Amino acid sequence: MALKGTRRNDIKLIAGLLLAAGILALFLHFTRTAGGSVRIEQDGVTTAVLPLHEDTRRTIEAESGTNVLVIQDGAAWVEEADCRDKICVRQGAIRYTGQSIVCLPHQLVITIENGADTPFDAQTH
Amino acid sequence: MDAKKVARYGLLTALALVLSWLESLLPSPGIPGVKLGLANLVVVFALYRAGWLPAVVLSLVRVLLVSFLFGNGVSLAYSLSGAVLSLAVMIPLKASGKFSETGVCTAGGVAHNAGQLIAAVVLLGTTRLSYYLPVLCVSGTFAGAAIGLAAAELIRRVPDRF
Ligand SMILES: [Zn+2]
């Protein structure tokens, strides 16, 4: 039964991929640490690094368009953008080291960086 | 190539374009790179019915046309990277004979998302996109499996002479 064999392999493949994703997600979940700063990169170049624990609102302007970044209560999110897909807005808030918000149309990456060892943490309180 | 073949590939390309356009109308789930990949239906159909070379040509022509019509240079890089990696996985998996259309297409879906992530890493100059991997893997698996099941039906039902 050739069909049965390929069916079984299909299911093994799907299960394997989901398992790999699950393990990776768990790994990322348990190794996550609260972030300390927010790095803003446009076209691969860092344009600013902001402390995550200072509430602020910043308009990121580039030739390609504008994104409004809000940092509040230790989290960062894009509140507004004039890109066509608005994916950056819908990605919601990020707060853990390594998390990022990407706006592909604007070539913009906002990443949370270094957690406990950041000097910004102690200064703000 | 005879006229009949030309007409057939033209029709498949047009169909892939329509599906790409339809997909662009669907609401985006809010994560870069997550897509259903409707146009892959036609590519997989071509892969099984006509062979790997027509599937590659069809896929590349589609990516180029879609970027011309609806996108720009950046979107071309993402689509191309996704399409190439997807084909690079689907062609040998199909040739191995170990998987059905569903398995081949599932692997293709995940490879497509991986290709887009690789393009993002290169174009955005950042490697810190690992957070997207699990989500892209899961979405690629489900989308690929769904497209694969549909493609299998198509391959079975569309008359042989096509
Ligand atoms: Zn955006």
Tab-separated table of C-alpha atoms and ligand atoms in Angstrom:
chain	number	residue	atom	x	y	z
A	1	MET	CA	0.000	0.000	0.000
A	2	ALA	CA	2.014	2.914	-1.289
A	3	LEU	CA	-0.680	5.433	-0.424
A	4	LYS	CA	-0.811	4.345	3.184
A	5	GLY	CA	2.959	4.732	3.470
A	6	THR	CA	2.989	8.277	2.112
A	7	ARG	CA	0.014	9.185	4.326
A	8	ARG	CA	1.873	7.984	7.380
A	9	ASN	CA	4.973	9.933	6.337
A	10	ASP	CA	2.869	13.065	5.799
A	11	ILE	CA	1.513	12.826	9.323
A	12	LYS	CA	4.982	12.187	10.760
A	13	LEU	CA	6.283	15.232	8.910
A	14	ILE	CA	3.456	17.481	10.136
A	15	ALA	CA	3.790	16.202	13.706
A	16	GLY	CA	7.561	16.688	13.574
A	17	LEU	CA	7.259	20.284	12.370
A	18	LEU	CA	4.654	21.160	15.011
A	19	LEU	CA	6.734	19.474	17.710
A	20	ALA	CA	9.835	21.410	16.642
A	21	ALA	CA	7.861	24.676	16.734
A	22	GLY	CA	6.464	23.790	20.167
A	23	ILE	CA	9.873	22.969	21.625
A	24	LEU	CA	11.319	26.170	20.200
A	25	ALA	CA	8.405	28.215	21.569
A	26	LEU	CA	8.805	26.662	25.028
A	27	PHE	CA	12.555	27.278	24.913
A	28	LEU	CA	12.016	30.925	23.964
A	29	HIS	CA	9.349	31.259	26.658
A	30	PHE	CA	11.448	29.875	29.500
A	31	THR	CA	14.658	31.631	28.567
A	32	ARG	CA	13.056	35.035	28.174
A	33	THR	CA	14.157	37.954	30.310
A	34	ALA	CA	12.593	41.366	30.761
A	35	GLY	CA	14.215	43.874	28.449
A	36	GLY	CA	16.163	46.998	29.316
A	37	SER	CA	16.276	49.054	26.176
A	38	VAL	CA	14.648	49.497	22.802
A	39	ARG	CA	16.799	49.562	19.679
A	40	ILE	CA	15.431	51.205	16.573
A	41	GLU	CA	16.970	50.116	13.274
A	42	GLN	CA	16.090	51.457	9.864
A	43	ASP	CA	17.558	49.837	6.739
A	44	GLY	CA	19.885	47.864	9.021
A	45	VAL	CA	21.300	50.989	10.698
A	46	THR	CA	20.650	51.778	14.355
A	47	THR	CA	19.018	55.198	14.612
A	48	ALA	CA	18.283	55.208	18.359
A	49	VAL	CA	18.471	53.165	21.565
A	50	LEU	CA	15.869	54.182	24.147
A	51	PRO	CA	15.426	53.012	27.764
A	52	LEU	CA	12.432	50.683	28.128
A	53	HIS	CA	11.596	52.070	31.556
A	54	GLU	CA	11.125	55.677	30.546
A	55	ASP	CA	7.707	56.312	29.115
A	56	THR	CA	7.946	58.096	25.803
A	57	ARG	CA	6.311	58.535	22.455
A	58	ARG	CA	8.424	58.939	19.359
A	59	THR	CA	7.632	59.458	15.722
A	60	ILE	CA	10.059	57.520	13.555
A	61	GLU	CA	10.295	59.228	10.208
A	62	ALA	CA	11.935	57.894	7.080
A	63	GLU	CA	11.613	58.381	3.334
A	64	SER	CA	9.461	55.290	3.176
A	65	GLY	CA	7.025	56.515	5.835
A	66	THR	CA	6.258	57.132	9.483
A	67	ASN	CA	5.759	54.878	12.519
A	68	VAL	CA	4.735	56.111	15.965
A	69	LEU	CA	6.520	54.174	18.711
A	70	VAL	CA	5.156	54.232	22.263
A	71	ILE	CA	7.171	53.055	25.266
A	72	GLN	CA	5.094	52.713	28.412
A	73	ASP	CA	5.180	50.590	31.590
A	74	GLY	CA	8.145	48.544	30.393
A	75	ALA	CA	6.618	47.653	27.039
A	76	ALA	CA	6.975	49.040	23.537
A	77	TRP	CA	4.544	49.048	20.647
A	78	VAL	CA	3.820	50.793	17.374
A	79	GLU	CA	0.662	52.808	17.826
A	80	GLU	CA	0.328	54.248	14.355
A	81	ALA	CA	1.918	53.763	10.987
A	82	ASP	CA	1.279	54.817	7.420
A	83	CYS	CA	2.555	51.580	5.905
A	84	ARG	CA	0.184	49.652	3.658
A	85	ASP	CA	-0.107	46.441	5.700
A	86	LYS	CA	-0.192	47.829	9.308
A	87	ILE	CA	1.379	44.578	10.453
A	88	CYS	CA	3.718	46.519	12.743
A	89	VAL	CA	0.709	48.008	14.572
A	90	ARG	CA	-1.040	44.652	14.911
A	91	GLN	CA	2.049	42.942	16.327
A	92	GLY	CA	1.178	44.567	19.651
A	93	ALA	CA	3.444	45.212	22.624
A	94	ILE	CA	6.868	43.652	23.212
A	95	ARG	CA	8.758	43.571	26.532
A	96	TYR	CA	11.202	40.649	26.572
A	97	THR	CA	14.809	40.635	25.387
A	98	GLY	CA	15.069	39.551	21.761
A	99	GLN	CA	11.453	40.324	20.841
A	100	SER	CA	11.008	42.602	17.897
A	101	ILE	CA	8.456	44.481	15.872
A	102	VAL	CA	9.097	44.567	12.170
A	103	CYS	CA	7.646	46.952	9.627
A	104	LEU	CA	8.684	45.434	6.325
A	105	PRO	CA	7.386	48.233	4.074
A	106	HIS	CA	9.421	50.783	6.054
A	107	GLN	CA	12.445	48.503	6.560
A	108	LEU	CA	12.108	49.182	10.281
A	109	VAL	CA	13.034	46.842	13.146
A	110	ILE	CA	12.345	47.669	16.776
A	111	THR	CA	14.069	45.241	19.144
A	112	ILE	CA	14.087	44.808	22.901
A	113	GLU	CA	17.606	44.415	24.264
A	114	ASN	CA	19.585	43.411	27.349
A	115	GLY	CA	17.584	42.744	30.494
A	116	ALA	CA	18.700	42.830	34.124
A	117	ASP	CA	22.207	44.179	33.532
A	118	THR	CA	21.074	47.421	31.959
A	119	PRO	CA	21.936	50.580	33.870
A	120	PHE	CA	18.661	52.232	32.835
A	121	ASP	CA	16.700	49.886	35.081
A	122	ALA	CA	18.112	51.194	38.360
A	123	GLN	CA	18.135	54.851	37.370
A	124	THR	CA	14.462	55.334	36.707
A	125	HIS	CA	13.147	54.513	40.196
B	1	MET	CA	7.252	24.199	-27.271
B	2	ASP	CA	4.023	23.871	-29.209
B	3	ALA	CA	1.184	26.380	-29.087
B	4	LYS	CA	-0.911	24.179	-26.837
B	5	LYS	CA	1.793	24.085	-24.187
B	6	VAL	CA	2.280	27.839	-24.372
B	7	ALA	CA	-1.438	28.370	-23.911
B	8	ARG	CA	-1.504	25.967	-20.967
B	9	TYR	CA	1.381	27.676	-19.143
B	10	GLY	CA	-0.124	31.074	-19.886
B	11	LEU	CA	-3.377	29.946	-18.323
B	12	LEU	CA	-1.636	28.536	-15.223
B	13	THR	CA	0.379	31.732	-14.810
B	14	ALA	CA	-2.778	33.821	-15.075
B	15	LEU	CA	-4.461	31.603	-12.502
B	16	ALA	CA	-1.487	31.975	-10.121
B	17	LEU	CA	-1.671	35.757	-10.557
B	18	VAL	CA	-5.387	35.832	-9.781
B	19	LEU	CA	-4.798	33.749	-6.640
B	20	SER	CA	-1.968	36.078	-5.555
B	21	TRP	CA	-4.254	39.035	-6.035
B	22	LEU	CA	-7.082	37.320	-4.098
B	23	GLU	CA	-4.692	36.597	-1.268
B	24	SER	CA	-3.587	40.235	-1.143
B	25	LEU	CA	-7.246	41.120	-0.440
B	26	LEU	CA	-7.433	38.814	2.596
B	27	PRO	CA	-6.798	40.475	5.953
B	28	SER	CA	-3.244	39.906	7.143
B	29	PRO	CA	-2.931	38.061	10.472
B	30	GLY	CA	-0.463	40.600	11.831
B	31	ILE	CA	2.775	38.680	11.661
B	32	PRO	CA	5.235	39.291	8.843
B	33	GLY	CA	5.592	36.323	6.536
B	34	VAL	CA	2.391	34.559	7.568
B	35	LYS	CA	0.401	33.803	4.436
B	36	LEU	CA	-1.841	31.092	3.089
B	37	GLY	CA	0.115	30.813	-0.150
B	38	LEU	CA	-2.880	30.290	-2.440
B	39	ALA	CA	-0.740	30.659	-5.551
B	40	ASN	CA	1.248	27.642	-4.432
B	41	LEU	CA	-1.778	25.566	-5.458
B	42	VAL	CA	-0.944	26.248	-9.086
B	43	VAL	CA	2.784	25.684	-8.581
B	44	VAL	CA	2.182	22.305	-6.946
B	45	PHE	CA	-0.297	21.404	-9.666
B	46	ALA	CA	2.351	22.206	-12.294
B	47	LEU	CA	4.971	20.273	-10.331
B	48	TYR	CA	2.872	17.096	-10.387
B	49	ARG	CA	1.364	17.458	-13.829
B	50	ALA	CA	4.188	18.959	-15.863
B	51	GLY	CA	7.375	18.362	-13.861
B	52	TRP	CA	9.847	20.413	-11.876
B	53	LEU	CA	11.102	22.725	-14.628
B	54	PRO	CA	7.666	24.119	-15.588
B	55	ALA	CA	6.902	24.514	-11.864
B	56	VAL	CA	10.115	26.535	-11.349
B	57	VAL	CA	9.460	28.723	-14.402
B	58	LEU	CA	5.824	29.273	-13.404
B	59	SER	CA	6.800	30.157	-9.840
B	60	LEU	CA	9.508	32.628	-10.900
B	61	VAL	CA	7.318	34.285	-13.542
B	62	ARG	CA	4.542	34.656	-10.969
B	63	VAL	CA	6.860	36.230	-8.386
B	64	LEU	CA	8.246	38.684	-10.951
B	65	LEU	CA	4.810	39.669	-12.280
B	66	VAL	CA	3.255	40.041	-8.822
B	67	SER	CA	6.114	42.279	-7.697
B	68	PHE	CA	5.752	44.348	-10.864
B	69	LEU	CA	1.991	44.677	-10.488
B	70	PHE	CA	1.442	44.951	-6.737
B	71	GLY	CA	4.825	45.282	-5.070
B	72	ASN	CA	8.320	46.733	-5.247
B	73	GLY	CA	11.959	45.638	-5.115
B	74	VAL	CA	11.774	44.766	-1.434
B	75	SER	CA	8.682	42.592	-1.763
B	76	LEU	CA	10.335	40.916	-4.755
B	77	ALA	CA	13.292	39.874	-2.580
B	78	TYR	CA	10.986	38.365	0.055
B	79	SER	CA	8.774	36.532	-2.411
B	80	LEU	CA	11.716	35.266	-4.420
B	81	SER	CA	13.524	33.957	-1.353
B	82	GLY	CA	10.354	32.204	-0.170
B	83	ALA	CA	9.527	30.752	-3.577
B	84	VAL	CA	13.056	29.479	-4.261
B	85	LEU	CA	13.464	27.789	-0.875
B	86	SER	CA	9.993	26.293	-1.112
B	87	LEU	CA	10.762	24.751	-4.523
B	88	ALA	CA	14.193	23.604	-3.336
B	89	VAL	CA	12.422	21.559	-0.652
B	90	MET	CA	9.351	20.413	-2.592
B	91	ILE	CA	11.133	19.122	-5.710
B	92	PRO	CA	13.413	16.577	-3.936
B	93	LEU	CA	10.641	15.561	-1.495
B	94	LYS	CA	8.292	14.825	-4.384
B	95	ALA	CA	11.055	12.943	-6.215
B	96	SER	CA	11.724	10.806	-3.136
B	97	GLY	CA	8.209	9.370	-3.450
B	98	LYS	CA	7.919	9.135	0.330
B	99	PHE	CA	5.260	11.824	0.759
B	100	SER	CA	1.902	12.657	-0.813
B	101	GLU	CA	1.009	16.098	-2.163
B	102	THR	CA	0.014	17.116	1.361
B	103	GLY	CA	3.412	16.308	2.857
B	104	VAL	CA	5.312	17.900	-0.018
B	105	CYS	CA	3.217	21.042	0.218
B	106	THR	CA	3.483	21.226	4.017
B	107	ALA	CA	7.274	21.151	3.839
B	108	GLY	CA	7.054	23.729	1.042
B	109	GLY	CA	4.925	26.024	3.204
B	110	VAL	CA	7.387	25.918	6.086
B	111	ALA	CA	10.322	26.391	3.692
B	112	HIS	CA	8.539	29.364	2.126
B	113	ASN	CA	8.219	31.048	5.527
B	114	ALA	CA	11.826	30.199	6.396
B	115	GLY	CA	12.907	31.774	3.105
B	116	GLN	CA	11.038	34.977	3.933
B	117	LEU	CA	12.596	35.078	7.391
B	118	ILE	CA	16.064	34.611	5.872
B	119	ALA	CA	15.352	37.482	3.469
B	120	ALA	CA	14.274	39.631	6.428
B	121	VAL	CA	17.458	38.767	8.338
B	122	VAL	CA	19.588	39.730	5.323
B	123	LEU	CA	17.653	42.840	4.264
B	124	LEU	CA	17.069	44.225	7.732
B	125	GLY	CA	20.582	43.357	8.864
B	126	THR	CA	19.402	41.761	12.085
B	127	THR	CA	19.535	38.169	13.278
B	128	ARG	CA	17.225	38.807	16.218
B	129	LEU	CA	14.097	37.507	14.560
B	130	SER	CA	14.138	34.069	16.195
B	131	TYR	CA	10.921	34.935	18.032
B	132	TYR	CA	9.056	34.546	14.782
B	133	LEU	CA	10.351	31.060	14.070
B	134	PRO	CA	7.776	29.001	16.029
B	135	VAL	CA	4.857	31.004	14.670
B	136	LEU	CA	6.177	30.852	11.110
B	137	CYS	CA	6.758	27.113	11.460
B	138	VAL	CA	3.225	26.426	12.742
B	139	SER	CA	1.519	28.724	10.233
B	140	GLY	CA	3.610	27.297	7.392
B	141	THR	CA	2.645	23.764	8.425
B	142	PHE	CA	-1.099	24.419	8.548
B	143	ALA	CA	-1.219	26.616	5.466
B	144	GLY	CA	0.960	24.150	3.538
B	145	ALA	CA	-1.150	21.156	4.584
B	146	ALA	CA	-4.378	22.940	3.594
B	147	ILE	CA	-2.994	23.948	0.208
B	148	GLY	CA	-1.584	20.439	-0.232
B	149	LEU	CA	-4.965	18.789	0.378
B	150	ALA	CA	-6.593	21.159	-2.103
B	151	ALA	CA	-3.807	20.569	-4.634
B	152	ALA	CA	-4.215	16.798	-4.316
B	153	GLU	CA	-7.920	17.149	-5.146
B	154	LEU	CA	-7.119	19.359	-8.122
B	155	ILE	CA	-4.492	16.950	-9.448
B	156	ARG	CA	-6.976	14.091	-9.180
B	157	ARG	CA	-9.955	15.901	-10.691
B	158	VAL	CA	-8.602	18.091	-13.475
B	159	PRO	CA	-8.725	15.988	-16.675
B	160	ASP	CA	-5.446	14.390	-17.719
B	161	ARG	CA	-5.157	16.031	-21.106
B	162	PHE	CA	-4.745	19.406	-19.442
C	1	ZN	ZN	4.254	48.776	9.300
